[in-house]
Amino acid sequence: MTAVTTPVLSETGTGTPPGNVDGQAIAITVFSTVKRWGRAWLPVLFLEPKLLPQTLGTLEKLSFIHFARWSMVTELAWNGAPQPKTRLRRPHLYFESNFNGGWEEYIDAFSYVLREGMAAFWGSSYGFPGAVPPGPFKDYIKTSDRRLEASHFYSAYADSTVTIVKQALELDGLVADLRERAAELSPEQFKAEFSALLAKGQRCL
Amino acid sequence: MPLGIPGPRALRTQLADTVRAIADTNRAGQAYGFLAITPIKPGHAEALRALLATIDAGPSPFSRLPRTHFARWVVLTDFFTGDAYQPADEDHLGCEYLIFSACFDGDRDSYLEDLTAEIADELDEIYDHCIGVRSNDPTDVARYLVHNQIDCGLFYSAYPHTTVAEVRRVVAQRTALRALAVAQYDLTPEELQAQFVDQLGAA
Amino acid sequence: MTTATATTLDLADIQGDILRAYGNAYASTTYVFVRIGDATAGGAWLAGLADQITNAEPWADGKPGSHLNVALTCAGLTALGLPDDVIGSFSAEFRAGMAGRAERLGDIGRNAPDRWDDGLGTGAAHVLVTVNALDEPHLGRALADLRAEVARHGHEIVVEQAAHTLPGSREHFGFADGFAQPAIEGATDDRAAGGGVPLRGGRWRPFAPGEFILGYPDEDTTLDPERRLPSAPTDPLGRNGTYMVWRKLHQDVAAFRDTISTAARHFEDGDEAKLRAKVVGRWENGSPLVTHPDAPATDFDGAAAGANDFRYHGPDQHGAKCPIGAHVRRSNPRDSIGWEGRLTYRHRIIRRGMPYGDPLPVGAADDGEERGLVFACFNASISRQFEAIQVQWLNDGNVFGLGHDADFLMGGIAEGGSMVVQGECPFYLGPQKPFVTVRGGEYLFVPGIAALRAIATWPR
Ligand code: HEM
């Protein structure tokens, strides 16, 4: 990338800037300025995400986020001159997500099934449009996503989606079981057991 | 998707992971989420972007750190300016910052040790553009990152007890099993058994 | 921002064949792509065409023998001299064009634009005139008139693609095609059951018209207390028009038949018809597997109201009846991925395809002939609707829990894919062959009739 200070939006498969993509994996990095009441609310939410059992359950079920983090930034460490001493008047919410492709799907997910959760995390941020009319809400997500482009983004298994990883983990138990017994079985017995494994594991294959 | 019921050993490691995680908000299970935001020297942001672009064009240095699930560097120019929704007395950063974030297996200090050992050259070049790294001593870069670390409020992982190596192993195993499932119809039971042992026989 | 008031569709200004299919009444369709010579001559020609276009109003005095519809590519709008700011008000994907979106669409390798038919994907195709006719004599006359007018104005025909219905409204692989369509408020309300938005308790409602026609409230407007309208090109272009996707898809019928008959030897008593049905999700006569898992309904009429009134999640969550990866379950998953369809209902299209080429006789070896489907569809947002279906649902299987499996029927992007036919004893169908290959295509804008006149007479 050359001398640009704001990310140039170019089209990729996801609508996100190209620096945020590695194979199937997409990086989102978002800062938002938190209203004063968020300073009290967000720590409670972080400590007790069970306040939102539905949101976490929905996230798990939607199965597209590998790792995500929220941090409330209230100060920046001082490293000596010439770093300016910055006093932050308000907290800033840092959010990053490492998720897998299918942008339209996520926009739908955020707007139609994750609204309460989005409001809990971003309702105390300036600019958050409220979850109700999907139009402005989608614009908010899209603009936030496009603001920051990673200069380098790495995924160790860029072709594997969250669902694939979870399916592969579930299959592992079944495969291990047959593996342990494979040598003792007659070929016909093995074939029957193999078919049973494929039947049991069909939703993960 | 309901995951398999963990056996007693898996349950023990998961319990241990959970106890560790409760003690440290930067953890989810056995995984750690590290974030450091460091100030960029005045006038260096463009050179830093160019350097990161060169790194981005080649094989990622993180591929030399097999504990890394995900990692990113992002240059931050400022909090948002000129956004109609921001308060009038909006905060400004005062200088550009470099965000470094990584999700990896195990604990922070040993990871940073690996990091500074394995990708010393890249780190040297990158953090040379940042304010406050006093020497090219790799341990100093690690200390520097820790000094500028920002703790997680909440760290989420879809599979908090699974290491990178495990992810890679089970995913490859899934692919092999699927291929054998399709090929099975043309194989005798003997051949099927032999191919299973050959391709899926080792954990 | 524009807000919605009345939602009555202006049928006199909407081109025909979008909201309601001309259907099998019209046995012959020819797609004529024209390159505009000079902008002023282009305007003059379009002004003449605008008078001949059939609108969406019901026919008062019987079926016309033939009729025309007009659509334009972005290159066409440029060639006609529309200013940049007007062109800039069209969607990004339309401006990029289908060839410009090739990588995203999976149009690489055998499907790549550099292998497409001459005249497609190069910027040479400016205007698409679709000629529908009752029979060959009507078609011949309409085409002769069109060719003469094109020549008289100094334009050039770059592609002329003939297409014909096959007996029984089948496509070349042998399946009844084209009847499952979205139900639209104010136009096809009677098709809501099975064609509309799934609601709780097994109910349905028709789609807001803005999902398919520009200038009307869409599904997000419905949820917005301020009733904001979706974005559309600058007026008057943003009224009563829509976007169209045109794609010529070659079908390798011999390879498809061969793959099924070879694989069926290991499938439930060698039942080829059933294995074929599993790939599509419907039997050859169209009856849905989810409602007729063991044998087709004998008298299935896909066009009858309620013929498609079914869901997937409740009756068949795990795909034992209709495989999760079957073509119709991917291309319109309804509630297949849960949440009562809320993650899928914004991705619907109106299909108006037509087969081209002669059928390959049953049992015949590949004859090397060109045959396939002219896939045409209408939607208000190409990226949200057509592209989402193509990219996320047909080219990949992740959202369905099918890893990177592509739709088996489409042949995949890479070779050697496979499909899981779920069931008590699941069947692993493979290897996939390049059954379908893209021969070319364009993204088009179908203006309302007043908008077409505005384009024709744009101050140049
Ligand atoms: C040569 C290629 C294709 C063939 C042979 C084919 C065949 C079929 C058949 C037999 C049906 C069932 C009949 C019906 O519902 O009308 C169908 C339905 C459908 N197809 Fe295709 N198709 C092809 C390409 C595509 C493409 C490229 C798309 C979209 C990107 C698509 C989207 C759909 C949709 C949305 C339905 C309706 C599903 C429903 O509402 O239940 N098809 N297709």
mmCIF file of C-alpha atoms in Angstrom, chain C residues 87-279:
data_model
loop_
_atom_site.group_PDB
_atom_site.id
_atom_site.type_symbol
_atom_site.label_atom_id
_atom_site.label_comp_id
_atom_site.label_asym_id
_atom_site.label_seq_id
_atom_site.Cartn_x
_atom_site.Cartn_y
_atom_site.Cartn_z
ATOM 1 C CA ILE C 87 -24.095 6.359 -13.865
ATOM 2 C CA GLY C 88 -22.493 6.652 -10.439
ATOM 3 C CA SER C 89 -25.923 6.350 -8.857
ATOM 4 C CA PHE C 90 -26.208 2.743 -10.066
ATOM 5 C CA SER C 91 -24.968 -0.078 -7.855
ATOM 6 C CA ALA C 92 -21.249 -0.855 -7.756
ATOM 7 C CA GLU C 93 -21.673 -4.425 -8.989
ATOM 8 C CA PHE C 94 -23.756 -3.293 -11.971
ATOM 9 C CA ARG C 95 -21.057 -0.798 -12.880
ATOM 10 C CA ALA C 96 -18.354 -3.437 -12.535
ATOM 11 C CA GLY C 97 -20.318 -5.797 -14.776
ATOM 12 C CA MET C 98 -20.496 -9.557 -14.553
ATOM 13 C CA ALA C 99 -17.016 -10.050 -16.021
ATOM 14 C CA GLY C 100 -15.671 -7.506 -13.538
ATOM 15 C CA ARG C 101 -17.065 -9.632 -10.713
ATOM 16 C CA ALA C 102 -15.684 -12.878 -12.147
ATOM 17 C CA GLU C 103 -13.421 -13.766 -9.268
ATOM 18 C CA ARG C 104 -16.134 -13.211 -6.709
ATOM 19 C CA LEU C 105 -18.612 -15.226 -8.766
ATOM 20 C CA GLY C 106 -16.231 -18.138 -9.146
ATOM 21 C CA ASP C 107 -16.021 -17.465 -12.882
ATOM 22 C CA ILE C 108 -12.478 -18.723 -13.092
ATOM 23 C CA GLY C 109 -10.868 -21.670 -14.880
ATOM 24 C CA ARG C 110 -13.341 -23.172 -17.354
ATOM 25 C CA ASN C 111 -15.840 -20.427 -16.462
ATOM 26 C CA ALA C 112 -13.468 -17.473 -16.886
ATOM 27 C CA PRO C 113 -14.539 -14.480 -19.013
ATOM 28 C CA ASP C 114 -11.622 -14.963 -21.416
ATOM 29 C CA ARG C 115 -13.318 -18.177 -22.514
ATOM 30 C CA TRP C 116 -16.759 -16.654 -22.939
ATOM 31 C CA ASP C 117 -18.619 -16.365 -26.219
ATOM 32 C CA ASP C 118 -17.578 -13.418 -28.376
ATOM 33 C CA GLY C 119 -19.421 -10.237 -27.530
ATOM 34 C CA LEU C 120 -20.123 -11.054 -23.872
ATOM 35 C CA GLY C 121 -18.242 -9.578 -20.937
ATOM 36 C CA THR C 122 -16.139 -7.260 -23.106
ATOM 37 C CA GLY C 123 -18.130 -4.020 -22.974
ATOM 38 C CA ALA C 124 -19.405 -4.573 -26.531
ATOM 39 C CA ALA C 125 -22.909 -5.580 -25.423
ATOM 40 C CA HIS C 126 -24.850 -2.383 -24.735
ATOM 41 C CA VAL C 127 -28.524 -3.135 -25.072
ATOM 42 C CA LEU C 128 -30.342 -6.435 -24.646
ATOM 43 C CA VAL C 129 -33.593 -6.800 -26.532
ATOM 44 C CA THR C 130 -35.489 -9.899 -25.461
ATOM 45 C CA VAL C 131 -37.913 -11.071 -28.112
ATOM 46 C CA ASN C 132 -40.658 -13.437 -26.953
ATOM 47 C CA ALA C 133 -42.867 -15.080 -29.539
ATOM 48 C CA LEU C 134 -45.754 -17.546 -29.636
ATOM 49 C CA ASP C 135 -44.192 -19.474 -32.497
ATOM 50 C CA GLU C 136 -41.466 -19.425 -35.143
ATOM 51 C CA PRO C 137 -43.309 -17.273 -37.730
ATOM 52 C CA HIS C 138 -43.994 -14.551 -35.156
ATOM 53 C CA LEU C 139 -40.409 -14.778 -33.963
ATOM 54 C CA GLY C 140 -39.052 -14.529 -37.502
ATOM 55 C CA ARG C 141 -41.049 -11.399 -38.239
ATOM 56 C CA ALA C 142 -40.144 -9.688 -34.979
ATOM 57 C CA LEU C 143 -36.441 -10.478 -35.419
ATOM 58 C CA ALA C 144 -36.417 -9.286 -39.016
ATOM 59 C CA ASP C 145 -37.924 -5.950 -37.943
ATOM 60 C CA LEU C 146 -35.448 -5.635 -35.100
ATOM 61 C CA ARG C 147 -32.432 -6.416 -37.286
ATOM 62 C CA ALA C 148 -33.527 -3.876 -39.853
ATOM 63 C CA GLU C 149 -33.986 -1.145 -37.233
ATOM 64 C CA VAL C 150 -30.624 -1.900 -35.645
ATOM 65 C CA ALA C 151 -28.899 -1.644 -39.025
ATOM 66 C CA ARG C 152 -30.812 1.479 -40.035
ATOM 67 C CA HIS C 153 -29.572 3.297 -36.909
ATOM 68 C CA GLY C 154 -25.990 2.244 -37.497
ATOM 69 C CA HIS C 155 -25.797 -0.175 -34.558
ATOM 70 C CA GLU C 156 -24.529 -3.722 -34.568
ATOM 71 C CA ILE C 157 -25.825 -7.030 -33.216
ATOM 72 C CA VAL C 158 -23.001 -8.635 -31.224
ATOM 73 C CA VAL C 159 -24.817 -11.694 -29.855
ATOM 74 C CA GLU C 160 -28.053 -13.321 -30.926
ATOM 75 C CA GLN C 161 -28.983 -16.195 -28.658
ATOM 76 C CA ALA C 162 -32.020 -18.295 -29.480
ATOM 77 C CA ALA C 163 -33.808 -20.233 -26.730
ATOM 78 C CA HIS C 164 -36.870 -22.492 -26.749
ATOM 79 C CA THR C 165 -39.014 -24.214 -24.194
ATOM 80 C CA LEU C 166 -38.469 -27.972 -24.133
ATOM 81 C CA PRO C 167 -41.430 -30.359 -23.926
ATOM 82 C CA GLY C 168 -42.946 -30.374 -20.433
ATOM 83 C CA SER C 169 -41.088 -27.173 -19.471
ATOM 84 C CA ARG C 170 -38.020 -29.240 -18.731
ATOM 85 C CA GLU C 171 -34.434 -28.086 -18.662
ATOM 86 C CA HIS C 172 -31.803 -30.260 -20.347
ATOM 87 C CA PHE C 173 -31.002 -32.493 -17.359
ATOM 88 C CA GLY C 174 -34.659 -33.479 -17.485
ATOM 89 C CA PHE C 175 -36.283 -31.516 -14.654
ATOM 90 C CA ALA C 176 -39.344 -29.311 -14.737
ATOM 91 C CA ASP C 177 -38.006 -25.804 -14.223
ATOM 92 C CA GLY C 178 -39.026 -22.248 -13.601
ATOM 93 C CA PHE C 179 -42.105 -22.496 -11.438
ATOM 94 C CA ALA C 180 -40.855 -21.807 -7.899
ATOM 95 C CA GLN C 181 -40.888 -18.000 -7.672
ATOM 96 C CA PRO C 182 -41.125 -15.378 -4.949
ATOM 97 C CA ALA C 183 -44.600 -13.997 -4.240
ATOM 98 C CA ILE C 184 -44.822 -10.211 -4.492
ATOM 99 C CA GLU C 185 -47.251 -7.889 -2.778
ATOM 100 C CA GLY C 186 -49.556 -6.266 -5.280
ATOM 101 C CA ALA C 187 -48.676 -8.690 -8.060
ATOM 102 C CA THR C 188 -48.584 -12.329 -6.999
ATOM 103 C CA ASP C 189 -50.078 -12.237 -3.490
ATOM 104 C CA ASP C 190 -51.892 -15.480 -4.223
ATOM 105 C CA ARG C 191 -48.531 -17.288 -4.290
ATOM 106 C CA ALA C 192 -47.544 -16.261 -0.754
ATOM 107 C CA ALA C 193 -47.844 -19.767 0.682
ATOM 108 C CA GLY C 194 -44.456 -21.240 -0.207
ATOM 109 C CA GLY C 195 -43.334 -18.243 -2.248
ATOM 110 C CA GLY C 196 -43.354 -15.427 0.281
ATOM 111 C CA VAL C 197 -41.652 -14.638 3.565
ATOM 112 C CA PRO C 198 -41.992 -17.492 6.059
ATOM 113 C CA LEU C 199 -43.633 -16.392 9.310
ATOM 114 C CA ARG C 200 -44.127 -18.092 12.630
ATOM 115 C CA GLY C 201 -46.776 -20.739 12.856
ATOM 116 C CA GLY C 202 -46.445 -21.901 9.251
ATOM 117 C CA ARG C 203 -47.846 -18.677 7.811
ATOM 118 C CA TRP C 204 -46.417 -16.667 4.918
ATOM 119 C CA ARG C 205 -46.755 -13.183 3.524
ATOM 120 C CA PRO C 206 -45.791 -11.819 0.097
ATOM 121 C CA PHE C 207 -42.535 -9.897 -0.344
ATOM 122 C CA ALA C 208 -42.464 -6.110 -0.283
ATOM 123 C CA PRO C 209 -42.223 -5.115 -3.972
ATOM 124 C CA GLY C 210 -38.978 -3.180 -3.460
ATOM 125 C CA GLU C 211 -37.128 -6.484 -3.235
ATOM 126 C CA PHE C 212 -37.677 -6.793 -6.980
ATOM 127 C CA ILE C 213 -38.734 -3.387 -8.348
ATOM 128 C CA LEU C 214 -36.774 -0.178 -7.753
ATOM 129 C CA GLY C 215 -38.538 2.758 -6.170
ATOM 130 C CA TYR C 216 -40.765 0.762 -3.836
ATOM 131 C CA PRO C 217 -40.551 -0.178 -0.153
ATOM 132 C CA ASP C 218 -38.430 -3.274 0.426
ATOM 133 C CA GLU C 219 -38.232 -5.571 3.441
ATOM 134 C CA ASP C 220 -36.095 -3.088 5.396
ATOM 135 C CA THR C 221 -38.582 -0.285 4.709
ATOM 136 C CA THR C 222 -41.217 -2.476 6.281
ATOM 137 C CA LEU C 223 -39.204 -2.576 9.525
ATOM 138 C CA ASP C 224 -38.431 1.155 9.492
ATOM 139 C CA PRO C 225 -40.783 3.503 11.360
ATOM 140 C CA GLU C 226 -39.676 6.277 8.972
ATOM 141 C CA ARG C 227 -40.431 4.056 5.960
ATOM 142 C CA ARG C 228 -37.184 4.914 4.172
ATOM 143 C CA LEU C 229 -36.866 3.520 0.669
ATOM 144 C CA PRO C 230 -33.857 1.462 -0.451
ATOM 145 C CA SER C 231 -31.229 3.213 -2.533
ATOM 146 C CA ALA C 232 -31.918 3.417 -6.258
ATOM 147 C CA PRO C 233 -30.484 5.206 -9.291
ATOM 148 C CA THR C 234 -31.279 8.903 -9.734
ATOM 149 C CA ASP C 235 -34.851 9.699 -10.740
ATOM 150 C CA PRO C 236 -36.515 9.031 -13.068
ATOM 151 C CA LEU C 237 -34.264 6.002 -13.656
ATOM 152 C CA GLY C 238 -34.852 4.672 -10.176
ATOM 153 C CA ARG C 239 -38.563 4.086 -10.707
ATOM 154 C CA ASN C 240 -40.261 0.926 -11.893
ATOM 155 C CA GLY C 241 -37.030 -0.616 -13.091
ATOM 156 C CA THR C 242 -34.927 -3.466 -11.786
ATOM 157 C CA TYR C 243 -31.596 -5.191 -12.255
ATOM 158 C CA MET C 244 -31.256 -8.252 -14.434
ATOM 159 C CA VAL C 245 -28.654 -11.004 -14.486
ATOM 160 C CA TRP C 246 -28.172 -12.804 -17.808
ATOM 161 C CA ARG C 247 -25.982 -15.890 -17.870
ATOM 162 C CA LYS C 248 -25.545 -18.495 -20.556
ATOM 163 C CA LEU C 249 -24.863 -21.828 -18.867
ATOM 164 C CA HIS C 250 -23.718 -24.776 -20.959
ATOM 165 C CA GLN C 251 -24.923 -28.155 -19.668
ATOM 166 C CA ASP C 252 -22.942 -31.353 -20.215
ATOM 167 C CA VAL C 253 -25.925 -33.672 -20.223
ATOM 168 C CA ALA C 254 -23.975 -36.845 -21.005
ATOM 169 C CA ALA C 255 -21.582 -36.278 -18.106
ATOM 170 C CA PHE C 256 -24.472 -35.686 -15.706
ATOM 171 C CA ARG C 257 -26.360 -38.791 -16.783
ATOM 172 C CA ASP C 258 -23.226 -40.876 -16.713
ATOM 173 C CA THR C 259 -22.226 -39.735 -13.227
ATOM 174 C CA ILE C 260 -25.681 -40.493 -11.846
ATOM 175 C CA SER C 261 -26.025 -43.891 -13.475
ATOM 176 C CA THR C 262 -22.526 -44.971 -12.415
ATOM 177 C CA ALA C 263 -23.039 -43.833 -8.834
ATOM 178 C CA ALA C 264 -26.580 -45.216 -8.595
ATOM 179 C CA ARG C 265 -25.217 -48.754 -8.768
ATOM 180 C CA HIS C 266 -24.339 -48.305 -5.110
ATOM 181 C CA PHE C 267 -27.422 -46.296 -4.181
ATOM 182 C CA GLU C 268 -30.721 -47.668 -2.802
ATOM 183 C CA ASP C 269 -31.513 -50.518 -5.227
ATOM 184 C CA GLY C 270 -29.840 -48.678 -8.072
ATOM 185 C CA ASP C 271 -32.645 -46.103 -8.117
ATOM 186 C CA GLU C 272 -31.362 -43.556 -10.642
ATOM 187 C CA ALA C 273 -34.475 -41.386 -10.689
ATOM 188 C CA LYS C 274 -34.298 -41.010 -6.931
ATOM 189 C CA LEU C 275 -30.584 -40.190 -6.933
ATOM 190 C CA ARG C 276 -31.193 -37.552 -9.615
ATOM 191 C CA ALA C 277 -33.997 -36.131 -7.511
ATOM 192 C CA LYS C 278 -31.687 -35.994 -4.481
ATOM 193 C CA VAL C 279 -29.288 -33.758 -6.431
#
